[in-house]
Amino acid sequence: MNPMVVNAFPVGIVHVINSGNVESEVDLRMEPSVGLEFDSSDEARDFYGLYAMRVGFKIRTGQLYRSRRDGSVSSRRFVCSKEGFQLNSRTGCPAFIRVQRRDSGKWVIDQIQKDHNHELGLEGENNSPVLQQKPPVVPKSLVEVLRRPKVKLLGQIENGGSSPSGIINFKRQKRGGDGRQPLPEPYTGLEFNTANEAYEYYQSYAESVGFRVRIGQLFRSKNDGSITSRRFVCSKEGFQHPSRVGCGAFMRIKKKDSESWMVDRLNKDHNHDLGEQMVYENKFSTASKKFIEEETNGMVSMDLGEMNTGKLIKRSRESKIGTDWYPVLLEYFQTRQAEDTGFFYSVEVDNGSCRSVFWADGRSRYSCSQFGDVVILDTSYRKSNYVVPFATFVGVNHHKQPVLLGSALIANESKECFTWLFQTWFKAMSSCRPKSVIADQDMAIQQAITVVFPGAHHRFSSWQIRAKERENLRSMPIEFRYEYEKCIYESQTTVEFNTTWNSLVNKYNLKGNAWLQQMYDKRESWVPLYLRGKFFAGIPIGETIESFFGTQVNGQTPLREFIPRYEQGLEQRREDERKEDFNSFNLQSFSQTKEAIEEQCRRLYTFTIFKIFQDELLQSYSYIGIKTYEEGTICRYLVRRSGNENDKHAVTFSAVNLSVNCSCQMFEFEGVLCRHVLKVFKLLNIRELPSQYILPRWLRNAEYRILCGAESGVSSQELKAFMIWSLRETACKYVECGTTSVEKYKLAYEIMREGGKKLY
């Protein structure tokens, strides 16, 4: 049973200890009323919480008001947990109490509303407090008892000591009924054996109060790079995400000479409503993962999770998907499968329990046969607290629009989970292997990609890199940030990058910085210089990729709205694609040069891709090409911008098979020839693009790319997959159009029957 101190007296009633040292009785079933006085706002909250438990509702900490004179808290509201409408479970309940601090230091209820707009639970149901018997004699006054350190007081009770007067034992309602004891509130001077103990303590404290914790800034020793202090902050600290409100609550710990850690700075005031007492169910949160990675230099896999006295313990595989999601999704899948013969879904099962879920409709599977060379695994639900771990596989179509290649709910962020997910996607997409994958940096994802997609280039998500940079480099001076950005984005050769990086590390004495060393080791997965030679369909480096569903479907979407929003968002994206298809087939772009090479691309490319090519062609007129080398059929040119000596690139051309490459590597990265190559083609009087430099994926008729791909060296397995999905999609269109009327049905049937005669 958990002790809680309640000390509430109406104004005008003096709490007296009589001459026999016997404390007067306090009615703990007292109703809240205007004028009720408390020693602190915490006592007022505790009192209101007990009253709420008895009546049948839960409370949250509401708005606070500060003094204009000194900024101290002058009044607070404690509200029903169903106040407001921010969550679907809330009903805008008006019930609350407000306590105001008087000049005497006491807190008094000055406003109250007892009426609720929802049903209340039964009195005493499951959570009524149990009053322990008080000893008849109290050796010290109640004031002295209340001033004792709470840790000591809790320890005395745990060891079997009797509860002092005014102490109420009640059991906090938690899932699983683990009966854990509530921790004392943090205070300056509180000590811990390890930093992990401090983090676990603050997280547990946050659970009981009603907020979540993130790992904040850390400070390292200039001598050996070891961590000397660190901050744990409210999850709503800062403004980097819409859900954050700049909350100032935090706890900072500092390492002592004795290797223990002590709280040296603390702010317990929040600038937002606090939630109900929260239950983490021992889930391995993103903050926990980050903390462990920092403590172990990032070498811990995600399936090492639970912390116990500073040690890592192998945890059982858990699921972050609510059990109520599975029946709803399975019913949806079965309905879709009856409508769409190409619909695919799979559920991971572990010891009889459902875990991760993957699904893709026929259109997504067909799109993968066209645009599955570059795949984005969007797990941005992890940016904030989420209701459901919803992730998407996204590609880029021939209009440079995002196209859905599959959807998933991810049970947890372990290597096994991501391996299952990638293998399932690979199976659903007829074993089409992507050339490149854009996904988060987590070790579990890296390992899974290596196992399932060997040879694919893994590029780290930009949002995650930016978050890590803000976290690890925030204490660095502005000069460092400038030099760091210049090194990352302006280096033209690997030698230049390595030299600049090492110079930067030495200049700012960062050799011991574990994060920078880790990022340097993985430079081929995030530095633009190393990514330019890999095909990414022109997806910009260093920019955050927009979510396929935008704000319609994300990690905060509740279950009852998930499927309607999902269908609506998907249909909207596909309607946008149909509009672009129509425009590309029925409208013509304007030529600006009248050159044969421009006319060739105008006929072949979609609007979007032609505009990119046309811009490169127009820009080529501003460049000068100079032949610098020639031997046999090989020529090399230096192409530079007129009037700008720094804007120059080397272009190598072979006359044998009309092959060409440029040091800017635009074609390798985007699949469209650059202005430098086009300048050389003009010098060589090459009037049409060689076929190998017109990628089928960018053509207007990309859905028939199989006709182009049959001679381009694709494997027989890929060729068969392309044919299956191309024919299936065409057949589906005949079915859709042919069922709109009897006349169209007859026409469609006749066309298919006559066509079938030629096949047999």
Short mmCIF file of C-alpha atoms in Angstrom, two decimals, residues 1-4 130 154 157-158 167-174 179-182:
data_model
loop_
_atom_site.label_atom_id
_atom_site.label_comp_id
_atom_site.label_asym_id
_atom_site.label_seq_id
_atom_site.Cartn_x
_atom_site.Cartn_y
_atom_site.Cartn_z
CA MET A 1 0.00 0.00 0.00
CA ASN A 2 1.28 3.46 -0.90
CA PRO A 3 1.38 6.28 1.70
CA MET A 4 0.07 9.72 0.86
CA VAL A 130 -8.10 2.59 2.87
CA LEU A 154 8.56 5.62 3.17
CA ILE A 157 6.65 2.21 6.67
CA GLU A 158 8.14 -0.43 4.34
CA ILE A 167 -0.84 9.18 6.51
CA ILE A 168 -3.27 7.35 4.22
CA ASN A 169 -2.27 4.14 2.45
CA PHE A 170 -3.83 3.52 -0.93
CA LYS A 171 -2.95 1.32 -3.85
CA ARG A 172 -2.26 3.07 -7.15
CA GLN A 173 -4.24 1.48 -9.92
CA LYS A 174 -1.79 0.16 -12.53
CA GLY A 179 1.79 -2.72 -6.58
CA ARG A 180 4.96 -0.67 -7.06
CA GLN A 181 5.56 2.03 -4.47
CA PRO A 182 5.30 5.66 -5.59
#
